[in-house]
Short mmCIF file of C-alpha atoms and ligand atoms in Angstrom, two decimals:
data_model
loop_
_atom_site.label_atom_id
_atom_site.label_comp_id
_atom_site.label_asym_id
_atom_site.label_seq_id
_atom_site.Cartn_x
_atom_site.Cartn_y
_atom_site.Cartn_z
CA MET T 1 14.08 15.14 -24.74
CA ASN T 2 15.25 11.91 -26.42
CA SER T 3 17.48 13.40 -29.08
CA GLN T 4 19.38 15.62 -26.63
CA VAL T 5 20.17 12.95 -24.06
CA THR T 6 23.72 11.88 -23.61
CA ALA T 7 24.03 8.29 -22.53
CA GLY T 8 26.81 7.37 -20.16
CA PRO T 9 27.61 5.92 -16.77
CA ALA T 10 25.00 6.58 -14.10
CA SER T 11 25.89 8.26 -10.83
CA ASN T 12 22.90 6.69 -9.08
CA ASP T 13 21.74 3.10 -9.19
CA VAL T 14 18.07 4.00 -8.88
CA ILE T 15 16.15 7.27 -9.12
CA ILE T 16 12.72 7.25 -7.51
CA VAL T 17 10.30 9.94 -8.64
CA GLY T 18 8.00 10.93 -5.76
CA CYS T 19 8.52 10.70 -2.02
CA GLY T 20 5.01 9.70 -1.01
CA PRO T 21 4.58 6.53 1.05
CA THR T 22 5.40 4.25 -1.90
CA GLY T 23 8.57 6.08 -2.95
CA ALA T 24 9.87 6.39 0.62
CA MET T 25 9.25 2.71 1.37
CA LEU T 26 10.97 1.66 -1.84
CA ALA T 27 13.98 3.85 -1.13
CA ALA T 28 14.41 2.23 2.29
CA GLU T 29 14.07 -1.29 0.87
CA LEU T 30 16.74 -0.57 -1.75
CA ARG T 31 19.09 0.90 0.84
CA LEU T 32 18.94 -2.32 2.87
CA HIS T 33 20.92 -3.83 0.00
CA GLY T 34 23.37 -0.95 -0.39
CA VAL T 35 21.79 0.40 -3.59
CA ARG T 36 22.59 4.08 -4.29
CA VAL T 37 19.16 5.73 -4.29
CA LEU T 38 18.12 9.27 -5.15
CA VAL T 39 14.51 10.29 -4.49
CA LEU T 40 13.17 13.33 -6.35
CA GLU T 41 10.13 15.01 -4.80
CA LYS T 42 8.47 18.08 -6.29
CA GLU T 43 6.97 19.38 -3.04
CA THR T 44 9.14 21.41 -0.69
CA GLU T 45 6.78 21.21 2.30
CA PRO T 46 4.95 18.28 3.90
CA LYS T 47 1.39 17.80 2.58
CA SER T 48 -1.18 20.14 4.11
CA TYR T 49 -4.09 17.67 4.10
CA VAL T 50 -4.61 15.65 7.24
CA ARG T 51 -6.16 12.59 5.62
CA ILE T 52 -6.36 9.90 8.28
CA VAL T 53 -5.47 6.60 6.74
CA GLY T 54 -5.65 3.14 8.12
CA LEU T 55 -2.64 0.90 8.08
CA HIS T 56 -4.11 -2.54 7.61
CA VAL T 57 -2.80 -5.81 9.02
CA ARG T 58 -0.39 -6.64 6.19
CA SER T 59 1.20 -3.18 6.22
CA LEU T 60 1.62 -3.40 9.99
CA GLU T 61 3.33 -6.74 9.43
CA LEU T 62 5.70 -5.09 6.95
CA MET T 63 6.51 -2.45 9.54
CA ALA T 64 7.25 -5.23 12.06
CA MET T 65 9.47 -6.99 9.51
CA ARG T 66 11.63 -3.89 9.19
CA GLY T 67 11.68 -2.90 12.87
CA LEU T 68 9.41 0.10 12.30
CA LEU T 69 6.28 -1.04 14.09
CA ASP T 70 6.93 0.58 17.49
CA ARG T 71 7.70 3.91 15.81
CA VAL T 72 4.49 3.79 13.80
CA LEU T 73 2.33 2.66 16.73
CA GLN T 74 3.39 5.71 18.77
CA HIS T 75 1.66 7.98 16.26
CA GLY T 76 -1.56 6.14 15.59
CA ARG T 77 -4.68 4.79 17.24
CA ARG T 78 -5.37 1.09 17.23
CA ARG T 79 -8.85 0.13 16.12
CA PRO T 80 -10.56 -3.20 15.56
CA ALA T 81 -9.79 -4.74 12.16
CA GLY T 82 -13.45 -5.34 11.27
CA GLY T 83 -16.11 -3.14 9.67
CA PHE T 84 -14.18 -2.01 6.61
CA PHE T 85 -15.85 -3.79 3.74
CA ALA T 86 -18.27 -1.20 2.34
CA ALA T 87 -18.42 0.21 5.90
CA ILE T 88 -20.65 -2.70 6.93
CA HIS T 89 -20.42 -2.85 10.69
CA LYS T 90 -19.32 -6.37 11.52
CA PRO T 91 -16.59 -7.28 13.97
CA ALA T 92 -13.51 -9.06 12.64
CA PRO T 93 -13.80 -12.84 12.75
CA GLN T 94 -12.22 -14.64 15.69
CA GLY T 95 -8.59 -15.67 15.39
CA LEU T 96 -7.56 -13.57 12.38
CA ASP T 97 -4.28 -15.15 11.27
CA SER T 98 -1.88 -12.41 12.36
CA ALA T 99 0.06 -11.23 15.40
CA HIS T 100 -1.02 -7.70 14.41
CA ALA T 101 -4.75 -8.17 13.88
CA TYR T 102 -5.91 -4.55 14.18
CA LEU T 103 -6.09 -1.37 12.13
CA LEU T 104 -3.89 1.61 12.92
CA GLY T 105 -5.48 5.00 12.25
CA ILE T 106 -2.68 7.46 11.47
CA PRO T 107 -2.52 10.76 9.56
CA GLN T 108 -1.03 10.25 6.10
CA PRO T 109 1.54 13.09 6.47
CA VAL T 110 2.84 11.35 9.62
CA ILE T 111 3.30 7.98 7.93
CA GLU T 112 5.00 9.78 5.02
CA ARG T 113 7.37 11.55 7.41
CA LEU T 114 8.21 8.35 9.29
CA LEU T 115 8.92 6.43 6.09
CA GLU T 116 11.03 9.25 4.66
CA GLU T 117 13.04 9.49 7.89
CA HIS T 118 13.57 5.73 7.81
CA ALA T 119 14.81 5.90 4.20
CA ILE T 120 17.19 8.75 5.02
CA GLU T 121 18.50 6.95 8.11
CA LEU T 122 19.35 4.03 5.86
CA GLY T 123 21.26 6.36 3.53
CA ALA T 124 18.79 7.33 0.81
CA GLN T 125 19.27 10.78 -0.67
CA VAL T 126 15.98 12.71 -0.84
CA ARG T 127 15.83 15.99 -2.78
CA HIS T 128 12.72 18.15 -2.39
CA GLY T 129 11.67 20.84 -4.86
CA CYS T 130 12.66 18.67 -7.86
CA THR T 131 9.92 18.17 -10.45
CA VAL T 132 10.62 15.55 -13.09
CA THR T 133 9.45 16.70 -16.53
CA GLY T 134 11.22 14.40 -18.99
CA LEU T 135 12.88 11.02 -19.27
CA ALA T 136 14.71 8.92 -21.81
CA GLN T 137 16.27 5.48 -21.53
CA ASP T 138 18.98 3.61 -23.39
CA ASP T 139 20.75 0.26 -22.95
CA GLU T 140 22.68 1.38 -19.88
CA GLY T 141 20.40 3.66 -17.97
CA VAL T 142 17.75 6.33 -17.69
CA THR T 143 18.15 10.11 -17.86
CA VAL T 144 15.60 12.38 -16.22
CA GLU T 145 15.11 16.04 -16.84
CA LEU T 146 13.92 18.35 -14.08
CA ALA T 147 11.76 21.46 -14.44
CA ASP T 148 14.87 23.65 -14.02
CA GLY T 149 16.56 21.92 -16.96
CA GLN T 150 18.95 19.84 -14.82
CA ARG T 151 19.59 16.26 -15.97
CA LEU T 152 20.27 13.28 -13.76
CA ARG T 153 21.10 9.73 -14.59
CA ALA T 154 20.54 6.32 -13.00
CA ARG T 155 20.60 2.69 -14.04
CA TYR T 156 16.91 2.28 -13.20
CA LEU T 157 14.02 4.62 -12.46
CA VAL T 158 10.80 4.01 -10.57
CA GLY T 159 7.77 6.28 -10.93
CA CYS T 160 6.13 6.57 -7.51
CA ASP T 161 4.66 9.91 -8.50
CA GLY T 162 1.02 9.32 -7.73
CA ALA T 163 -2.23 9.15 -9.67
CA ARG T 164 -1.30 11.77 -12.26
CA SER T 165 2.11 10.19 -12.75
CA THR T 166 4.34 12.12 -15.13
CA VAL T 167 6.55 9.04 -15.46
CA ARG T 168 3.65 6.86 -16.60
CA LYS T 169 2.59 9.49 -19.13
CA LEU T 170 6.13 9.97 -20.44
CA LEU T 171 6.43 6.22 -20.91
CA GLY T 172 3.15 6.17 -22.82
CA VAL T 173 1.86 3.35 -20.63
CA GLY T 174 -1.93 3.10 -20.93
CA PHE T 175 -4.08 3.65 -17.85
CA PRO T 176 -7.42 2.11 -18.79
CA GLY T 177 -10.42 2.04 -16.49
CA GLU T 178 -13.38 4.17 -15.54
CA PRO T 179 -13.37 7.95 -15.05
CA SER T 180 -14.79 9.44 -11.91
CA ARG T 181 -18.59 9.27 -11.81
CA ALA T 182 -19.13 10.73 -8.35
CA ASP T 183 -17.12 13.09 -6.16
CA THR T 184 -17.22 13.14 -2.38
CA LEU T 185 -16.42 16.11 -0.13
CA MET T 186 -14.34 15.43 2.96
CA GLY T 187 -13.08 17.79 5.63
CA GLU T 188 -12.72 18.70 9.26
CA MET T 189 -14.64 21.58 10.82
CA GLU T 190 -16.65 22.76 13.82
CA VAL T 191 -20.43 22.53 14.11
CA GLY T 192 -23.04 24.92 15.52
CA VAL T 193 -25.62 22.48 16.92
CA PRO T 194 -25.62 20.20 19.98
CA GLN T 195 -24.21 16.70 19.76
CA GLU T 196 -27.63 15.07 20.50
CA GLU T 197 -29.13 16.69 17.41
CA ILE T 198 -26.28 15.46 15.27
CA THR T 199 -26.43 11.94 16.68
CA ALA T 200 -30.15 11.56 15.95
CA ARG T 201 -29.94 12.96 12.42
CA VAL T 202 -26.82 11.02 11.48
CA ARG T 203 -28.28 7.75 12.84
CA ASP T 204 -31.41 8.12 10.69
CA LEU T 205 -29.54 9.08 7.55
CA GLY T 206 -26.81 6.49 8.08
CA ARG T 207 -29.30 3.71 7.34
CA THR T 208 -29.43 4.64 3.66
CA HIS T 209 -26.76 7.28 3.00
CA HIS T 210 -23.46 5.45 3.24
CA ARG T 211 -21.44 8.25 1.63
CA PHE T 212 -22.41 10.65 4.40
CA TRP T 213 -21.06 10.98 7.91
CA LEU T 214 -20.44 13.59 10.56
CA ARG T 215 -18.31 12.22 13.38
CA PRO T 216 -16.69 13.92 16.38
CA PHE T 217 -12.97 13.92 16.01
CA GLY T 218 -12.00 15.36 19.39
CA GLU T 219 -11.52 18.94 20.65
CA GLY T 220 -14.79 20.13 19.07
CA ILE T 221 -13.73 19.14 15.54
CA TYR T 222 -15.95 17.00 13.35
CA SER T 223 -14.98 14.87 10.38
CA VAL T 224 -17.53 15.49 7.60
CA VAL T 225 -18.10 13.38 4.49
CA VAL T 226 -20.89 14.21 2.05
CA PRO T 227 -21.48 13.53 -1.67
CA ALA T 228 -20.53 16.45 -3.94
CA ALA T 229 -23.11 17.83 -6.37
CA GLU T 230 -21.00 17.10 -9.44
CA VAL T 231 -17.61 15.85 -10.57
CA GLY T 232 -15.37 18.90 -10.18
CA ASP T 233 -11.76 19.91 -10.62
CA ARG T 234 -10.00 18.03 -7.86
CA ALA T 235 -7.00 20.32 -8.04
CA GLN T 236 -9.30 23.03 -6.60
CA PRO T 237 -10.22 22.54 -2.93
CA PRO T 238 -13.97 22.84 -2.27
CA THR T 239 -15.39 25.78 -0.30
CA LEU T 240 -17.21 25.69 3.02
CA ASP T 241 -20.32 26.94 1.18
CA GLU T 242 -20.20 23.83 -1.00
CA PHE T 243 -20.20 21.67 2.17
CA ARG T 244 -23.13 23.66 3.58
CA ARG T 245 -25.14 23.27 0.36
CA GLN T 246 -24.51 19.54 0.15
CA LEU T 247 -25.24 18.95 3.83
CA ARG T 248 -28.58 20.74 3.39
CA ALA T 249 -29.34 18.69 0.27
CA VAL T 250 -28.58 15.37 1.98
CA ALA T 251 -29.45 15.98 5.65
CA GLY T 252 -31.87 18.91 5.43
CA THR T 253 -29.55 21.00 7.64
CA ASP T 254 -25.97 22.22 7.41
CA PHE T 255 -25.43 21.60 11.15
CA GLY T 256 -24.08 25.16 11.36
CA VAL T 257 -20.65 24.03 10.17
CA HIS T 258 -17.90 26.64 10.41
CA SER T 259 -14.15 27.14 11.01
CA PRO T 260 -12.86 24.41 8.66
CA ARG T 261 -9.41 22.96 9.40
CA TRP T 262 -9.10 21.49 5.89
CA LEU T 263 -11.44 20.68 3.00
CA SER T 264 -10.91 18.25 0.15
CA ARG T 265 -12.72 16.28 -2.51
CA PHE T 266 -12.02 12.88 -4.01
CA GLY T 267 -13.44 10.97 -6.92
CA ASP T 268 -14.08 7.32 -7.68
CA ALA T 269 -12.00 6.90 -10.84
CA THR T 270 -10.71 3.34 -11.14
CA ARG T 271 -7.72 2.66 -13.38
CA LEU T 272 -4.84 0.22 -13.70
CA ALA T 273 -1.61 0.69 -15.66
CA GLU T 274 -1.34 -1.72 -18.60
CA ARG T 275 2.15 -2.65 -17.50
CA TYR T 276 4.37 -1.94 -14.53
CA ARG T 277 7.66 -2.05 -16.41
CA ALA T 278 8.97 -0.52 -19.60
CA GLY T 279 12.65 -1.44 -19.92
CA ARG T 280 14.56 0.22 -17.08
CA VAL T 281 11.58 2.16 -15.79
CA LEU T 282 8.98 0.76 -13.38
CA LEU T 283 5.78 2.06 -11.80
CA ALA T 284 4.50 1.57 -8.26
CA GLY T 285 1.73 2.83 -5.98
CA ASP T 286 -0.91 5.26 -7.23
CA ALA T 287 1.18 5.80 -10.37
CA ALA T 288 0.19 2.24 -11.29
CA HIS T 289 -3.36 2.04 -9.94
CA ILE T 290 -6.13 4.26 -8.63
CA HIS T 291 -9.48 3.43 -7.07
CA PRO T 292 -11.91 4.99 -4.60
CA PRO T 293 -10.65 5.18 -0.99
CA ILE T 294 -13.41 2.90 0.35
CA GLY T 295 -11.86 0.24 2.55
CA GLY T 296 -8.69 2.35 2.93
CA GLN T 297 -6.46 0.30 0.68
CA GLY T 298 -4.53 2.68 -1.65
CA LEU T 299 -1.59 3.59 0.54
CA ASN T 300 -1.36 0.04 1.83
CA LEU T 301 -1.28 -1.31 -1.72
CA GLY T 302 1.48 1.12 -2.73
CA VAL T 303 3.66 0.33 0.28
CA GLN T 304 3.19 -3.37 -0.45
CA ASP T 305 4.18 -2.83 -4.11
CA ALA T 306 7.37 -1.21 -2.84
CA PHE T 307 8.03 -4.16 -0.53
CA ASN T 308 7.65 -6.59 -3.41
CA LEU T 309 9.80 -4.57 -5.80
CA GLY T 310 12.59 -3.39 -3.49
CA TRP T 311 14.62 -6.59 -3.05
CA LYS T 312 14.11 -7.63 -6.67
CA LEU T 313 15.36 -4.33 -8.08
CA ALA T 314 18.22 -4.41 -5.58
CA ALA T 315 19.14 -7.91 -6.82
CA GLN T 316 19.09 -6.62 -10.40
CA VAL T 317 21.37 -3.72 -9.51
CA ARG T 318 23.72 -5.89 -7.44
CA GLY T 319 23.94 -8.38 -10.31
CA TRP T 320 22.62 -11.52 -8.64
CA ALA T 321 19.01 -11.44 -9.89
CA PRO T 322 18.03 -14.51 -11.87
CA GLU T 323 16.77 -13.47 -15.33
CA PRO T 324 12.99 -13.31 -14.74
CA LEU T 325 13.09 -11.99 -11.15
CA LEU T 326 12.39 -8.33 -11.93
CA ASP T 327 9.45 -9.29 -14.13
CA THR T 328 7.84 -11.22 -11.29
CA TYR T 329 7.07 -7.78 -9.83
CA GLN T 330 4.38 -7.17 -12.43
CA ALA T 331 3.35 -10.84 -12.54
CA GLU T 332 2.67 -10.79 -8.79
CA ARG T 333 1.44 -7.26 -8.13
CA HIS T 334 -0.74 -6.52 -11.18
CA PRO T 335 -3.29 -9.24 -10.25
CA VAL T 336 -3.31 -8.01 -6.64
CA ALA T 337 -4.19 -4.49 -7.83
CA GLU T 338 -6.84 -5.91 -10.18
CA ASP T 339 -8.44 -7.58 -7.20
CA VAL T 340 -8.34 -4.39 -5.10
CA LEU T 341 -9.88 -2.39 -7.96
CA ASP T 342 -12.65 -4.96 -8.21
CA ASN T 343 -13.38 -5.00 -4.51
CA THR T 344 -13.59 -1.19 -4.43
CA ARG T 345 -15.97 -1.26 -7.43
CA ALA T 346 -18.15 -3.72 -5.52
CA GLN T 347 -17.99 -1.63 -2.34
CA MET T 348 -18.96 1.55 -4.19
CA GLU T 349 -22.06 -0.20 -5.55
CA LEU T 350 -22.95 -1.20 -2.00
CA LEU T 351 -22.78 2.45 -0.88
CA SER T 352 -25.45 3.52 -3.35
CA ALA T 353 -28.75 4.74 -1.89
CA GLU T 354 -30.70 3.06 -4.75
CA PRO T 355 -33.08 0.24 -3.71
CA GLY T 356 -31.29 -2.51 -5.70
CA PRO T 357 -27.79 -2.00 -4.23
CA GLN T 358 -29.39 -1.43 -0.80
CA ALA T 359 -31.02 -4.87 -1.07
CA VAL T 360 -27.68 -6.45 -2.04
CA ARG T 361 -26.10 -4.66 0.91
CA ARG T 362 -28.69 -6.11 3.31
CA LEU T 363 -28.10 -9.57 1.88
CA LEU T 364 -24.30 -9.27 2.18
CA THR T 365 -24.72 -7.97 5.73
CA GLU T 366 -26.58 -11.19 6.55
CA LEU T 367 -23.99 -13.32 4.77
CA MET T 368 -21.21 -11.72 6.77
CA ASP T 369 -22.62 -13.43 9.85
CA PHE T 370 -21.06 -16.55 8.35
CA GLU T 371 -17.54 -16.57 9.74
CA GLU T 372 -15.98 -17.71 6.44
CA VAL T 373 -17.60 -14.89 4.42
CA ASN T 374 -16.52 -12.26 6.92
CA ARG T 375 -13.00 -13.74 7.04
CA HIS T 376 -12.70 -13.82 3.25
CA LEU T 377 -13.60 -10.14 2.96
CA ILE T 378 -11.31 -9.03 5.76
CA GLU T 379 -8.40 -11.02 4.37
CA LYS T 380 -8.96 -9.21 1.07
CA ILE T 381 -9.07 -5.71 2.54
CA THR T 382 -6.13 -6.29 4.88
CA ALA T 383 -4.15 -8.10 2.13
CA ILE T 384 -3.23 -11.03 4.35
CA GLY T 385 -5.15 -13.27 1.92
CA VAL T 386 -2.75 -12.49 -0.96
CA ARG T 387 -1.24 -15.61 -2.51
CA TYR T 388 1.28 -15.26 -5.32
CA ASP T 389 1.36 -17.99 -7.94
CA PHE T 390 4.63 -19.85 -7.32
CA GLY T 391 3.34 -23.05 -8.99
CA ALA T 392 1.76 -26.17 -7.52
CA GLY T 393 2.33 -26.86 -3.83
CA PRO T 394 0.83 -26.67 -0.36
CA ASP T 395 -1.59 -23.82 0.37
CA LEU T 396 1.07 -21.88 2.31
CA LEU T 397 3.33 -21.67 -0.76
CA GLY T 398 3.14 -18.13 -2.18
CA ARG T 399 1.41 -16.75 0.90
CA ARG T 400 3.01 -14.56 3.52
CA LEU T 401 3.92 -16.29 6.78
CA ARG T 402 2.48 -14.75 9.93
CA ASP T 403 4.84 -13.59 12.66
CA ILE T 404 5.48 -16.69 14.77
CA ASP T 405 7.44 -17.51 17.91
CA VAL T 406 10.90 -18.88 17.24
CA LYS T 407 13.61 -19.69 19.73
CA ALA T 408 15.38 -16.43 18.90
CA GLY T 409 12.22 -14.41 19.70
CA ARG T 410 9.83 -13.41 16.92
CA LEU T 411 10.25 -14.48 13.31
CA TYR T 412 9.76 -10.95 11.93
CA GLY T 413 12.60 -9.75 14.15
CA LEU T 414 14.91 -11.84 11.95
CA LEU T 415 13.84 -10.07 8.75
CA HIS T 416 14.93 -6.50 9.55
CA ARG T 417 17.81 -6.62 7.09
CA GLY T 418 15.60 -7.57 4.15
CA ARG T 419 17.36 -10.88 3.44
CA GLY T 420 15.88 -14.27 2.64
CA LEU T 421 15.45 -16.72 5.51
CA LEU T 422 15.57 -20.51 5.66
CA LEU T 423 13.54 -21.74 8.62
CA ASP T 424 14.90 -25.23 9.17
CA ARG T 425 13.06 -27.46 11.62
CA THR T 426 15.02 -30.53 10.44
CA GLU T 427 18.36 -28.95 11.51
CA ARG T 428 20.11 -30.56 8.52
CA LEU T 429 19.33 -28.15 5.67
CA SER T 430 21.77 -25.53 4.44
CA VAL T 431 21.78 -22.28 2.46
CA GLY T 432 25.24 -23.18 1.10
CA GLY T 433 26.57 -20.67 -1.41
CA TRP T 434 23.62 -18.33 -0.86
CA ALA T 435 24.67 -17.44 2.71
CA ASP T 436 25.52 -13.90 1.57
CA ARG T 437 21.83 -13.35 0.63
CA VAL T 438 19.89 -15.80 2.79
CA ASP T 439 19.99 -16.40 6.55
CA ARG T 440 19.27 -19.73 8.21
CA LEU T 441 17.46 -20.40 11.44
CA ALA T 442 17.64 -24.00 12.68
CA ASP T 443 14.77 -24.31 15.11
CA PRO T 444 12.87 -27.57 15.61
CA THR T 445 10.47 -25.76 17.96
CA ALA T 446 9.36 -23.06 15.49
CA ALA T 447 5.58 -22.77 15.51
CA VAL T 448 4.95 -23.83 11.93
CA ASP T 449 3.84 -27.23 10.74
CA VAL T 450 6.40 -27.93 7.98
CA PRO T 451 9.94 -29.41 8.05
CA GLY T 452 11.65 -26.56 6.22
CA LEU T 453 10.55 -23.31 4.66
CA LEU T 454 12.23 -20.60 2.59
CA LEU T 455 11.05 -17.03 3.03
CA ARG T 456 11.75 -14.33 0.48
CA PRO T 457 12.80 -10.91 1.83
CA ASP T 458 9.14 -9.80 1.55
CA GLY T 459 8.06 -12.59 3.90
CA HIS T 460 6.35 -14.75 1.26
CA VAL T 461 6.90 -18.51 1.37
CA ALA T 462 9.04 -19.51 -1.61
CA TRP T 463 9.62 -23.18 -0.80
CA ILE T 464 8.39 -25.86 1.62
CA GLY T 465 10.05 -29.25 2.10
CA ASP T 466 12.97 -31.21 3.52
CA ASP T 467 14.99 -32.11 0.44
CA GLN T 468 18.28 -30.22 0.05
CA ARG T 469 18.47 -30.61 -3.72
CA ASP T 470 14.97 -29.24 -4.15
CA LEU T 471 15.84 -26.40 -1.79
CA ASP T 472 18.95 -25.57 -3.84
CA ASP T 473 16.81 -25.35 -7.00
CA HIS T 474 14.50 -22.89 -5.27
CA LEU T 475 17.36 -20.86 -3.82
CA ALA T 476 18.67 -20.51 -7.37
CA ARG T 477 15.19 -19.62 -8.65
CA TRP T 478 14.83 -16.71 -6.24
CA PHE T 479 18.38 -15.75 -5.30
CA GLY T 480 20.43 -16.51 -8.43
CA GLU T 481 23.74 -18.33 -8.70
CA PRO T 482 25.47 -19.44 -5.48
CA ALA T 483 28.67 -17.60 -4.56
CA GLY T 484 32.05 -19.24 -5.13
C1 FAD N 1 -9.88 10.87 1.02
C2 FAD N 1 -8.88 9.78 0.89
C3 FAD N 1 -8.74 8.86 1.92
C4 FAD N 1 -7.81 7.83 1.79
N1 FAD N 1 -7.71 6.92 2.80
C5 FAD N 1 -6.86 5.89 2.66
C6 FAD N 1 -6.73 4.90 3.70
O1 FAD N 1 -7.42 4.94 4.72
N2 FAD N 1 -5.85 3.90 3.52
C7 FAD N 1 -5.09 3.81 2.41
O2 FAD N 1 -4.32 2.84 2.29
N3 FAD N 1 -5.16 4.73 1.41
C8 FAD N 1 -6.02 5.76 1.52
N4 FAD N 1 -6.09 6.69 0.53
C9 FAD N 1 -5.21 6.54 -0.66
C10 FAD N 1 -3.80 7.08 -0.40
O3 FAD N 1 -3.86 8.42 0.01
C11 FAD N 1 -2.95 6.93 -1.68
O4 FAD N 1 -3.16 5.65 -2.23
C12 FAD N 1 -1.46 7.12 -1.39
O5 FAD N 1 -1.17 8.46 -1.12
C13 FAD N 1 -0.59 6.66 -2.57
O6 FAD N 1 0.75 6.83 -2.24
P1 FAD N 1 1.85 7.04 -3.39
O7 FAD N 1 3.15 7.23 -2.69
O8 FAD N 1 1.75 5.94 -4.38
O9 FAD N 1 1.40 8.36 -4.16
P2 FAD N 1 1.28 9.86 -3.56
O10 FAD N 1 0.93 9.83 -2.13
O11 FAD N 1 0.39 10.58 -4.49
O12 FAD N 1 2.75 10.42 -3.68
C14 FAD N 1 3.30 10.80 -4.92
C15 FAD N 1 4.40 11.80 -4.68
O13 FAD N 1 5.01 12.11 -5.93
C16 FAD N 1 5.24 13.51 -5.99
N5 FAD N 1 5.29 13.87 -7.42
C17 FAD N 1 4.27 13.86 -8.31
N6 FAD N 1 4.70 14.20 -9.52
C18 FAD N 1 6.03 14.44 -9.42
C19 FAD N 1 7.03 14.83 -10.35
N7 FAD N 1 6.76 15.04 -11.65
N8 FAD N 1 8.30 14.99 -9.91
C20 FAD N 1 8.61 14.77 -8.60
N9 FAD N 1 7.68 14.42 -7.67
C21 FAD N 1 6.41 14.23 -8.09
C22 FAD N 1 4.06 14.11 -5.24
O14 FAD N 1 4.34 15.42 -4.78
C23 FAD N 1 3.88 13.11 -4.11
O15 FAD N 1 4.64 13.45 -2.98
C24 FAD N 1 -7.01 7.73 0.63
C25 FAD N 1 -7.15 8.66 -0.41
C26 FAD N 1 -8.08 9.66 -0.29
C27 FAD N 1 -8.23 10.63 -1.41
#
């Protein structure tokens, strides 16, 4: 496409390819700052799979920070936050550091719909039935080509187009890692045997077969997970016969399964994009990283990428971003994805039925009785343990701040507009010429043990102290030149 592209002024600030959870979240974040956003989505209908995902603590906090939590809670079921690391059944440690210390089970198509609605309410333009097939960039912008030959232009483009990302491939960004070694079948169906029979069989098998379950899902439907015989073509849905065969192989019976609602298969490929940015094009979500679904982290990770990138890309478009700001997206999020990939690799080993991994699993199960071990693992899975490297400073620097009581109500209630926030317990600090980008709350009673604290729009602590000059340096570091 390169030679045919005509450069010129862009009619959109940002084009997002893919309206999955990552793309929709990013579109909304950009709209908070008035950025003109066009989202291109190839599908015309909502997804047909009913994959139930878990929104973990940090994602629920993000929803609270943007005023979306009540909407999301209406559609999901709250469950305890514990028991997610390698499906080892341990309750969450006492006093998890969050006002939202639970997991929300919610169907993925519902969370996608809610996020897309939110983006549209904020003014994002979403076009379905648009498949991106080509792209080219120049000094001023990016041109995309659609399957129907149409060309569109924007100043920046973000590929949120999932694991098989066309954008990543067109950029030639490497995606190193491991191919899938084992596939798992997953679906919802009815069974032909009594519940007692299932309970006994599943309990026995569950001691060693951690990639197998058969759980009642309500209204006579069962959720079934069983290892597949071989790595297959994941574009092709499995058949009910395949489920029956695999259930017989693993459990000695197919439980008389019938009347499937949906059937799917997933692999355990683990890959991470070499870079998240190539000029004016960025990658986020599954387009940038894939890993097995154990621990339920993929969607959460993508939504959190979008939350990190949104305000930075908006600052770039609006012209107030300090030079390295956009590149902090990769600097901060690439290591987080590396860590998630590693923890899923470790969890997959712990699911093996081989004696060695089983012994390690028993040992880890014992270790998780130590509060600190259990806490460490949960903080990893829920992402509340993430600490970005903002340089030397107190432990809170670079971490997200939990939702705390402030005199105006709850802290997260003050972050709905996606702006920075100075929390000033000294009552003598100022945001000066940054008042158009950063709010200030003077509150000596705020429930945090520091004199002053600067929060970025993503809720991470960018500065701690009581010295105005030092604060000004940090405001400039994150929010650019002061106005006037
Ligand atoms: C069985 C299973 C269970 C899971 N459970 C969990 C869980 O509990 N918790 C969790 O956090 N994650 C879970 N995941 C992972 C989660 O589903 C993904 O990480 C998540 O969907 C990634 O979101 P995304 O927006 O980055 O990509 P996607 O959801 O893949 O969205 C990409 C979008 O881009 C569109 N697109 C693709 N190519 C183009 C193109 N060329 N032009 C235009 N549009 C395009 C697609 O149609 C799609 O809508 C699970 C995954 C599986 C397989």
